[in-house]
mmCIF file with all atom_site columns, C-alpha atoms in Angstrom:
data_model
loop_
_atom_site.group_PDB
_atom_site.id
_atom_site.type_symbol
_atom_site.label_atom_id
_atom_site.label_alt_id
_atom_site.label_comp_id
_atom_site.label_asym_id
_atom_site.label_entity_id
_atom_site.label_seq_id
_atom_site.pdbx_PDB_ins_code
_atom_site.Cartn_x
_atom_site.Cartn_y
_atom_site.Cartn_z
_atom_site.occupancy
_atom_site.B_iso_or_equiv
_atom_site.pdbx_formal_charge
_atom_site.auth_seq_id
_atom_site.auth_comp_id
_atom_site.auth_asym_id
_atom_site.auth_atom_id
_atom_site.pdbx_PDB_model_num
ATOM 1   C CA . MET T 1 1   ? 64.958 45.487 141.864 1.00 0.00 ? 251 MET T CA 1
ATOM 2   C CA . THR T 1 2   ? 66.886 45.799 138.783 1.00 0.00 ? 252 THR T CA 1
ATOM 3   C CA . GLU T 1 3   ? 65.631 43.953 135.369 1.00 0.00 ? 253 GLU T CA 1
ATOM 4   C CA . LYS T 1 4   ? 68.072 41.260 134.343 1.00 0.00 ? 254 LYS T CA 1
ATOM 5   C CA . GLN T 1 5   ? 69.262 41.618 130.707 1.00 0.00 ? 255 GLN T CA 1
ATOM 6   C CA . GLU T 1 6   ? 67.119 39.876 128.546 1.00 0.00 ? 256 GLU T CA 1
ATOM 7   C CA . ILE T 1 7   ? 69.785 37.688 126.234 1.00 0.00 ? 257 ILE T CA 1
ATOM 8   C CA . PHE T 1 8   ? 68.289 36.704 122.941 1.00 0.00 ? 258 PHE T CA 1
ATOM 9   C CA . ILE T 1 9   ? 69.666 33.262 122.275 1.00 0.00 ? 259 ILE T CA 1
ATOM 10  C CA . SER T 1 10  ? 69.379 31.536 118.550 1.00 0.00 ? 260 SER T CA 1
ATOM 11  C CA . VAL T 1 11  ? 68.932 27.643 118.693 1.00 0.00 ? 261 VAL T CA 1
ATOM 12  C CA . ASP T 1 12  ? 68.284 24.627 116.550 1.00 0.00 ? 262 ASP T CA 1
ATOM 13  C CA . ILE T 1 13  ? 67.979 21.334 116.650 1.00 0.00 ? 263 ILE T CA 1
ATOM 14  C CA . GLU T 1 14  ? 67.411 18.572 114.690 1.00 0.00 ? 264 GLU T CA 1
ATOM 15  C CA . ALA T 1 15  ? 65.570 15.882 115.093 1.00 0.00 ? 265 ALA T CA 1
ATOM 16  C CA . ALA T 1 16  ? 64.387 11.946 113.792 1.00 0.00 ? 266 ALA T CA 1
ATOM 17  C CA . GLY T 1 17  ? 61.072 13.458 114.355 1.00 0.00 ? 267 GLY T CA 1
ATOM 18  C CA . PRO T 1 18  ? 58.104 15.729 115.362 1.00 0.00 ? 268 PRO T CA 1
ATOM 19  C CA . ILE T 1 19  ? 57.539 15.266 119.148 1.00 0.00 ? 269 ILE T CA 1
ATOM 20  C CA . PRO T 1 20  ? 59.756 14.521 122.032 1.00 0.00 ? 270 PRO T CA 1
ATOM 21  C CA . PRO T 1 21  ? 60.346 11.952 123.172 1.00 0.00 ? 271 PRO T CA 1
ATOM 22  C CA . ASP T 1 22  ? 58.945 9.897  120.839 1.00 0.00 ? 272 ASP T CA 1
ATOM 23  C CA . PHE T 1 23  ? 61.854 10.496 118.250 1.00 0.00 ? 273 PHE T CA 1
ATOM 24  C CA . SER T 1 24  ? 65.353 12.025 119.310 1.00 0.00 ? 274 SER T CA 1
ATOM 25  C CA . MET T 1 25  ? 66.786 15.301 119.057 1.00 0.00 ? 275 MET T CA 1
ATOM 26  C CA . LEU T 1 26  ? 70.105 14.779 117.220 1.00 0.00 ? 276 LEU T CA 1
ATOM 27  C CA . SER T 1 27  ? 71.312 18.019 117.465 1.00 0.00 ? 277 SER T CA 1
ATOM 28  C CA . ILE T 1 28  ? 71.903 21.024 119.397 1.00 0.00 ? 278 ILE T CA 1
ATOM 29  C CA . GLY T 1 29  ? 72.205 24.317 117.685 1.00 0.00 ? 279 GLY T CA 1
ATOM 30  C CA . ALA T 1 30  ? 73.054 27.984 119.325 1.00 0.00 ? 280 ALA T CA 1
ATOM 31  C CA . CYS T 1 31  ? 75.079 31.260 119.013 1.00 0.00 ? 281 CYS T CA 1
ATOM 32  C CA . ARG T 1 32  ? 74.536 35.358 120.458 1.00 0.00 ? 282 ARG T CA 1
ATOM 33  C CA . ALA T 1 33  ? 71.281 36.837 118.454 1.00 0.00 ? 283 ALA T CA 1
ATOM 34  C CA . ASP T 1 34  ? 73.618 40.144 118.123 1.00 0.00 ? 284 ASP T CA 1
ATOM 35  C CA . ASP T 1 35  ? 77.312 37.721 117.465 1.00 0.00 ? 285 ASP T CA 1
ATOM 36  C CA . VAL T 1 36  ? 75.456 35.352 115.125 1.00 0.00 ? 286 VAL T CA 1
ATOM 37  C CA . GLU T 1 37  ? 79.946 34.586 113.826 1.00 0.00 ? 287 GLU T CA 1
ATOM 38  C CA . GLY T 1 38  ? 81.231 34.423 117.949 1.00 0.00 ? 288 GLY T CA 1
ATOM 39  C CA . VAL T 1 39  ? 81.067 31.210 119.779 1.00 0.00 ? 289 VAL T CA 1
ATOM 40  C CA . GLY T 1 40  ? 78.251 29.047 119.405 1.00 0.00 ? 290 GLY T CA 1
ATOM 41  C CA . PHE T 1 41  ? 77.416 25.600 120.914 1.00 0.00 ? 291 PHE T CA 1
ATOM 42  C CA . TYR T 1 42  ? 77.048 22.166 118.755 1.00 0.00 ? 292 TYR T CA 1
ATOM 43  C CA . ARG T 1 43  ? 76.772 19.232 119.552 1.00 0.00 ? 293 ARG T CA 1
ATOM 44  C CA . GLU T 1 44  ? 75.152 15.451 118.736 1.00 0.00 ? 294 GLU T CA 1
ATOM 45  C CA . LEU T 1 45  ? 73.008 13.711 120.540 1.00 0.00 ? 295 LEU T CA 1
ATOM 46  C CA . LYS T 1 46  ? 72.945 10.265 121.184 1.00 0.00 ? 296 LYS T CA 1
ATOM 47  C CA . PRO T 1 47  ? 69.914 9.065  120.384 1.00 0.00 ? 297 PRO T CA 1
ATOM 48  C CA . ILE T 1 48  ? 66.905 8.582  122.765 1.00 0.00 ? 298 ILE T CA 1
ATOM 49  C CA . ASN T 1 49  ? 65.800 5.619  121.505 1.00 0.00 ? 299 ASN T CA 1
ATOM 50  C CA . ASP T 1 50  ? 65.183 3.581  118.075 1.00 0.00 ? 300 ASP T CA 1
ATOM 51  C CA . ARG T 1 51  ? 62.263 5.451  116.692 1.00 0.00 ? 301 ARG T CA 1
ATOM 52  C CA . PHE T 1 52  ? 62.588 7.655  113.505 1.00 0.00 ? 302 PHE T CA 1
ATOM 53  C CA . ASP T 1 53  ? 60.580 8.990  110.856 1.00 0.00 ? 303 ASP T CA 1
ATOM 54  C CA . PRO T 1 54  ? 62.681 8.339  107.077 1.00 0.00 ? 304 PRO T CA 1
ATOM 55  C CA . ASP T 1 55  ? 62.033 11.550 105.716 1.00 0.00 ? 305 ASP T CA 1
ATOM 56  C CA . ALA T 1 56  ? 63.547 13.379 108.596 1.00 0.00 ? 306 ALA T CA 1
ATOM 57  C CA . LEU T 1 57  ? 66.399 10.815 108.886 1.00 0.00 ? 307 LEU T CA 1
ATOM 58  C CA . LYS T 1 58  ? 66.680 12.511 105.408 1.00 0.00 ? 308 LYS T CA 1
ATOM 59  C CA . VAL T 1 59  ? 66.941 16.121 105.357 1.00 0.00 ? 309 VAL T CA 1
ATOM 60  C CA . THR T 1 60  ? 69.206 15.801 108.818 1.00 0.00 ? 310 THR T CA 1
ATOM 61  C CA . GLY T 1 61  ? 71.604 13.582 106.865 1.00 0.00 ? 311 GLY T CA 1
ATOM 62  C CA . PHE T 1 62  ? 71.800 11.670 110.558 1.00 0.00 ? 312 PHE T CA 1
ATOM 63  C CA . ASP T 1 63  ? 72.968 8.017  110.289 1.00 0.00 ? 313 ASP T CA 1
ATOM 64  C CA . LEU T 1 64  ? 71.416 6.682  113.352 1.00 0.00 ? 314 LEU T CA 1
ATOM 65  C CA . GLU T 1 65  ? 74.407 3.860  114.088 1.00 0.00 ? 315 GLU T CA 1
ATOM 66  C CA . ILE T 1 66  ? 77.096 6.753  113.475 1.00 0.00 ? 316 ILE T CA 1
ATOM 67  C CA . LEU T 1 67  ? 75.023 9.267  116.817 1.00 0.00 ? 317 LEU T CA 1
ATOM 68  C CA . ARG T 1 68  ? 75.040 6.394  119.013 1.00 0.00 ? 318 ARG T CA 1
ATOM 69  C CA . ARG T 1 69  ? 78.968 5.787  118.719 1.00 0.00 ? 319 ARG T CA 1
ATOM 70  C CA . ASP T 1 70  ? 80.410 9.016  118.329 1.00 0.00 ? 320 ASP T CA 1
ATOM 71  C CA . GLY T 1 71  ? 77.200 11.208 119.988 1.00 0.00 ? 321 GLY T CA 1
ATOM 72  C CA . VAL T 1 72  ? 77.328 12.629 123.455 1.00 0.00 ? 322 VAL T CA 1
ATOM 73  C CA . GLU T 1 73  ? 75.453 11.637 126.115 1.00 0.00 ? 323 GLU T CA 1
ATOM 74  C CA . PRO T 1 74  ? 72.247 13.448 126.109 1.00 0.00 ? 324 PRO T CA 1
ATOM 75  C CA . GLU T 1 75  ? 71.980 14.330 130.038 1.00 0.00 ? 325 GLU T CA 1
ATOM 76  C CA . GLN T 1 76  ? 75.893 15.703 129.160 1.00 0.00 ? 326 GLN T CA 1
ATOM 77  C CA . ALA T 1 77  ? 75.077 17.914 126.067 1.00 0.00 ? 327 ALA T CA 1
ATOM 78  C CA . MET T 1 78  ? 71.919 19.216 127.753 1.00 0.00 ? 328 MET T CA 1
ATOM 79  C CA . ALA T 1 79  ? 74.796 19.685 131.016 1.00 0.00 ? 329 ALA T CA 1
ATOM 80  C CA . GLN T 1 80  ? 77.339 21.443 129.049 1.00 0.00 ? 330 GLN T CA 1
ATOM 81  C CA . PHE T 1 81  ? 74.223 23.845 127.370 1.00 0.00 ? 331 PHE T CA 1
ATOM 82  C CA . SER T 1 82  ? 73.108 24.689 129.879 1.00 0.00 ? 332 SER T CA 1
ATOM 83  C CA . THR T 1 83  ? 76.687 26.208 131.139 1.00 0.00 ? 333 THR T CA 1
ATOM 84  C CA . TRP T 1 84  ? 77.050 27.570 127.377 1.00 0.00 ? 334 TRP T CA 1
ATOM 85  C CA . ILE T 1 85  ? 73.684 29.303 127.869 1.00 0.00 ? 335 ILE T CA 1
ATOM 86  C CA . SER T 1 86  ? 74.965 30.610 132.006 1.00 0.00 ? 336 SER T CA 1
ATOM 87  C CA . GLU T 1 87  ? 78.047 31.622 130.166 1.00 0.00 ? 337 GLU T CA 1
ATOM 88  C CA . ILE T 1 88  ? 76.640 34.020 128.085 1.00 0.00 ? 338 ILE T CA 1
ATOM 89  C CA . THR T 1 89  ? 74.300 35.189 129.958 1.00 0.00 ? 339 THR T CA 1
ATOM 90  C CA . GLY T 1 90  ? 76.566 35.887 133.259 1.00 0.00 ? 340 GLY T CA 1
ATOM 91  C CA . SER T 1 91  ? 74.482 36.951 136.467 1.00 0.00 ? 341 SER T CA 1
ATOM 92  C CA . GLU T 1 92  ? 73.043 39.687 134.963 1.00 0.00 ? 342 GLU T CA 1
ATOM 93  C CA . GLY T 1 93  ? 71.175 38.279 131.631 1.00 0.00 ? 343 GLY T CA 1
ATOM 94  C CA . ARG T 1 94  ? 68.665 36.501 130.587 1.00 0.00 ? 344 ARG T CA 1
ATOM 95  C CA . PRO T 1 95  ? 68.755 34.043 128.656 1.00 0.00 ? 345 PRO T CA 1
ATOM 96  C CA . VAL T 1 96  ? 65.426 34.299 125.693 1.00 0.00 ? 346 VAL T CA 1
ATOM 97  C CA . PHE T 1 97  ? 64.663 31.507 123.432 1.00 0.00 ? 347 PHE T CA 1
ATOM 98  C CA . VAL T 1 98  ? 64.744 32.567 120.092 1.00 0.00 ? 348 VAL T CA 1
ATOM 99  C CA . GLY T 1 99  ? 64.287 30.346 116.808 1.00 0.00 ? 349 GLY T CA 1
ATOM 100 C CA . PHE T 1 100 ? 62.954 29.991 113.292 1.00 0.00 ? 350 PHE T CA 1
ATOM 101 C CA . ASN T 1 101 ? 59.925 27.499 114.055 1.00 0.00 ? 351 ASN T CA 1
ATOM 102 C CA . ALA T 1 102 ? 60.251 28.389 117.617 1.00 0.00 ? 352 ALA T CA 1
ATOM 103 C CA . PRO T 1 103 ? 57.281 25.773 119.032 1.00 0.00 ? 353 PRO T CA 1
ATOM 104 C CA . PHE T 1 104 ? 59.092 22.936 116.675 1.00 0.00 ? 354 PHE T CA 1
ATOM 105 C CA . ASP T 1 105 ? 63.345 23.439 118.880 1.00 0.00 ? 355 ASP T CA 1
ATOM 106 C CA . TRP T 1 106 ? 61.175 24.692 121.881 1.00 0.00 ? 356 TRP T CA 1
ATOM 107 C CA . SER T 1 107 ? 59.263 21.426 122.182 1.00 0.00 ? 357 SER T CA 1
ATOM 108 C CA . PHE T 1 108 ? 62.423 19.175 122.057 1.00 0.00 ? 358 PHE T CA 1
ATOM 109 C CA . VAL T 1 109 ? 65.420 21.631 124.370 1.00 0.00 ? 359 VAL T CA 1
ATOM 110 C CA . ASN T 1 110 ? 62.246 21.959 127.495 1.00 0.00 ? 360 ASN T CA 1
ATOM 111 C CA . TYR T 1 111 ? 62.121 18.034 127.260 1.00 0.00 ? 361 TYR T CA 1
ATOM 112 C CA . TYR T 1 112 ? 65.932 17.910 126.784 1.00 0.00 ? 362 TYR T CA 1
ATOM 113 C CA . PHE T 1 113 ? 66.328 20.320 129.679 1.00 0.00 ? 363 PHE T CA 1
ATOM 114 C CA . HIS T 1 114 ? 63.470 18.680 131.858 1.00 0.00 ? 364 HIS T CA 1
ATOM 115 C CA . HIS T 1 115 ? 64.564 15.173 131.422 1.00 0.00 ? 365 HIS T CA 1
ATOM 116 C CA . PHE T 1 116 ? 67.792 15.671 131.828 1.00 0.00 ? 366 PHE T CA 1
ATOM 117 C CA . LEU T 1 117 ? 68.574 18.257 133.918 1.00 0.00 ? 367 LEU T CA 1
ATOM 118 C CA . GLY T 1 118 ? 65.434 19.174 135.649 1.00 0.00 ? 368 GLY T CA 1
ATOM 119 C CA . ALA T 1 119 ? 65.236 23.073 134.687 1.00 0.00 ? 369 ALA T CA 1
ATOM 120 C CA . ASN T 1 120 ? 64.107 24.827 130.640 1.00 0.00 ? 370 ASN T CA 1
ATOM 121 C CA . PRO T 1 121 ? 67.527 27.710 131.829 1.00 0.00 ? 371 PRO T CA 1
ATOM 122 C CA . PHE T 1 122 ? 65.220 29.546 128.949 1.00 0.00 ? 372 PHE T CA 1
ATOM 123 C CA . GLY T 1 123 ? 61.839 28.779 131.589 1.00 0.00 ? 373 GLY T CA 1
ATOM 124 C CA . ILE T 1 124 ? 58.229 28.584 130.026 1.00 0.00 ? 374 ILE T CA 1
ATOM 125 C CA . GLY T 1 125 ? 58.896 30.688 126.859 1.00 0.00 ? 375 GLY T CA 1
ATOM 126 C CA . ALA T 1 126 ? 60.231 30.699 123.058 1.00 0.00 ? 376 ALA T CA 1
ATOM 127 C CA . LEU T 1 127 ? 60.690 34.222 120.032 1.00 0.00 ? 377 LEU T CA 1
ATOM 128 C CA . ASP T 1 128 ? 59.295 33.449 117.375 1.00 0.00 ? 378 ASP T CA 1
ATOM 129 C CA . VAL T 1 129 ? 60.569 34.708 114.801 1.00 0.00 ? 379 VAL T CA 1
ATOM 130 C CA . LYS T 1 130 ? 57.520 33.748 111.573 1.00 0.00 ? 380 LYS T CA 1
ATOM 131 C CA . ALA T 1 131 ? 55.328 34.898 114.818 1.00 0.00 ? 381 ALA T CA 1
ATOM 132 C CA . LEU T 1 132 ? 56.994 38.758 115.094 1.00 0.00 ? 382 LEU T CA 1
ATOM 133 C CA . TYR T 1 133 ? 58.390 38.708 111.517 1.00 0.00 ? 383 TYR T CA 1
ATOM 134 C CA . MET T 1 134 ? 54.560 38.699 110.395 1.00 0.00 ? 384 MET T CA 1
ATOM 135 C CA . GLY T 1 135 ? 53.479 40.727 113.455 1.00 0.00 ? 385 GLY T CA 1
ATOM 136 C CA . ALA T 1 136 ? 56.354 43.540 112.760 1.00 0.00 ? 386 ALA T CA 1
ATOM 137 C CA . THR T 1 137 ? 54.816 42.910 108.870 1.00 0.00 ? 387 THR T CA 1
ATOM 138 C CA . GLY T 1 138 ? 51.062 42.437 108.313 1.00 0.00 ? 388 GLY T CA 1
ATOM 139 C CA . CYS T 1 139 ? 52.405 39.773 106.607 1.00 0.00 ? 389 CYS T CA 1
ATOM 140 C CA . ALA T 1 140 ? 50.888 36.228 105.635 1.00 0.00 ? 390 ALA T CA 1
ATOM 141 C CA . TRP T 1 141 ? 51.745 33.271 107.730 1.00 0.00 ? 391 TRP T CA 1
ATOM 142 C CA . ARG T 1 142 ? 52.456 31.437 104.128 1.00 0.00 ? 392 ARG T CA 1
ATOM 143 C CA . GLU T 1 143 ? 54.606 34.985 103.612 1.00 0.00 ? 393 GLU T CA 1
ATOM 144 C CA . THR T 1 144 ? 56.259 33.741 106.451 1.00 0.00 ? 394 THR T CA 1
ATOM 145 C CA . ARG T 1 145 ? 58.859 30.770 105.807 1.00 0.00 ? 395 ARG T CA 1
ATOM 146 C CA . SER T 1 146 ? 63.112 31.755 105.797 1.00 0.00 ? 396 SER T CA 1
ATOM 147 C CA . SER T 1 147 ? 63.265 32.110 101.486 1.00 0.00 ? 397 SER T CA 1
ATOM 148 C CA . MET T 1 148 ? 60.622 35.243 101.588 1.00 0.00 ? 398 MET T CA 1
ATOM 149 C CA . PHE T 1 149 ? 63.089 37.544 104.045 1.00 0.00 ? 399 PHE T CA 1
ATOM 150 C CA . PRO T 1 150 ? 64.377 40.018 102.600 1.00 0.00 ? 400 PRO T CA 1
ATOM 151 C CA . VAL T 1 151 ? 68.328 38.982 103.679 1.00 0.00 ? 401 VAL T CA 1
ATOM 152 C CA . ALA T 1 152 ? 71.265 36.556 102.555 1.00 0.00 ? 402 ALA T CA 1
ATOM 153 C CA . LYS T 1 153 ? 70.372 33.906 101.959 1.00 0.00 ? 403 LYS T CA 1
ATOM 154 C CA . GLN T 1 154 ? 71.553 30.607 104.111 1.00 0.00 ? 404 GLN T CA 1
ATOM 155 C CA . ALA T 1 155 ? 74.437 28.687 102.527 1.00 0.00 ? 405 ALA T CA 1
ATOM 156 C CA . PRO T 1 156 ? 73.362 25.524 101.076 1.00 0.00 ? 406 PRO T CA 1
ATOM 157 C CA . GLU T 1 157 ? 76.070 24.006 103.253 1.00 0.00 ? 407 GLU T CA 1
ATOM 158 C CA . GLN T 1 158 ? 74.968 25.284 106.422 1.00 0.00 ? 408 GLN T CA 1
ATOM 159 C CA . ARG T 1 159 ? 70.912 24.261 105.670 1.00 0.00 ? 409 ARG T CA 1
ATOM 160 C CA . HIS T 1 160 ? 70.149 20.950 108.554 1.00 0.00 ? 410 HIS T CA 1
ATOM 161 C CA . ASN T 1 161 ? 73.248 22.103 110.313 1.00 0.00 ? 411 ASN T CA 1
ATOM 162 C CA . ALA T 1 162 ? 72.205 22.813 113.772 1.00 0.00 ? 412 ALA T CA 1
ATOM 163 C CA . LEU T 1 163 ? 74.678 25.671 113.842 1.00 0.00 ? 413 LEU T CA 1
ATOM 164 C CA . GLY T 1 164 ? 74.391 27.481 110.965 1.00 0.00 ? 414 GLY T CA 1
ATOM 165 C CA . ASP T 1 165 ? 70.752 27.474 110.979 1.00 0.00 ? 415 ASP T CA 1
ATOM 166 C CA . ALA T 1 166 ? 71.045 28.839 114.726 1.00 0.00 ? 416 ALA T CA 1
ATOM 167 C CA . ARG T 1 167 ? 73.202 31.438 113.085 1.00 0.00 ? 417 ARG T CA 1
ATOM 168 C CA . HIS T 1 168 ? 70.891 31.924 110.111 1.00 0.00 ? 418 HIS T CA 1
ATOM 169 C CA . GLN T 1 169 ? 67.679 32.338 112.111 1.00 0.00 ? 419 GLN T CA 1
ATOM 170 C CA . ALA T 1 170 ? 70.009 34.870 114.337 1.00 0.00 ? 420 ALA T CA 1
ATOM 171 C CA . ARG T 1 171 ? 69.842 37.632 110.667 1.00 0.00 ? 421 ARG T CA 1
ATOM 172 C CA . LEU T 1 172 ? 66.226 36.202 110.496 1.00 0.00 ? 422 LEU T CA 1
ATOM 173 C CA . PHE T 1 173 ? 65.786 37.143 114.253 1.00 0.00 ? 423 PHE T CA 1
ATOM 174 C CA . ARG T 1 174 ? 68.008 40.663 113.483 1.00 0.00 ? 424 ARG T CA 1
ATOM 175 C CA . HIS T 1 175 ? 65.970 41.953 110.604 1.00 0.00 ? 425 HIS T CA 1
ATOM 176 C CA . VAL T 1 176 ? 63.048 41.434 112.243 1.00 0.00 ? 426 VAL T CA 1
ATOM 177 C CA . LEU T 1 177 ? 63.669 43.981 114.673 1.00 0.00 ? 427 LEU T CA 1
ATOM 178 C CA . SER T 1 178 ? 65.405 46.418 112.625 1.00 0.00 ? 428 SER T CA 1
ATOM 179 C CA . LEU T 1 179 ? 61.863 46.911 111.077 1.00 0.00 ? 429 LEU T CA 1
ATOM 180 C CA . THR T 1 180 ? 60.781 47.688 114.406 1.00 0.00 ? 430 THR T CA 1
ATOM 181 C CA . GLN T 1 181 ? 62.918 50.196 115.387 1.00 0.00 ? 431 GLN T CA 1
ATOM 182 C CA . PRO T 1 182 ? 62.979 53.653 114.513 1.00 0.00 ? 432 PRO T CA 1
#
């Protein structure tokens, strides 16, 4: 039996607070880590409840009333995301969730996939770029901020846009991989 090819997918979310399901995932963005500018995925979701952390909303710039009106139903958004993942991995690929501070983003994605669709196509784990960078360079945890990476900085208008963030963290991931390859 042949192992499926790992397809690294950079995923970022914006949320109304620190934990699911107490707080809603407000947007999700993703791209293939090896094709940063290729076809990405982006959805803004209807909130699943009214709870929010004012600081989180300030960072994201989202308005819950607008998302209630214009956002995609979470079940539909997760079904669309699952389809997109299947399309880019094909039958021979296995999706690997890549995140910058992956535990945060993965916790929301995992909850939403299980709650709304019954399964998470990424499985039970995620690859964290911050931890990978620390391991590859031997740096201290405090040195794993994206601003410390020797890569082009993210354009301000792309910050806290889930797809823009996913593309930037894919570049960070590729940089870390380049450190480990001869």
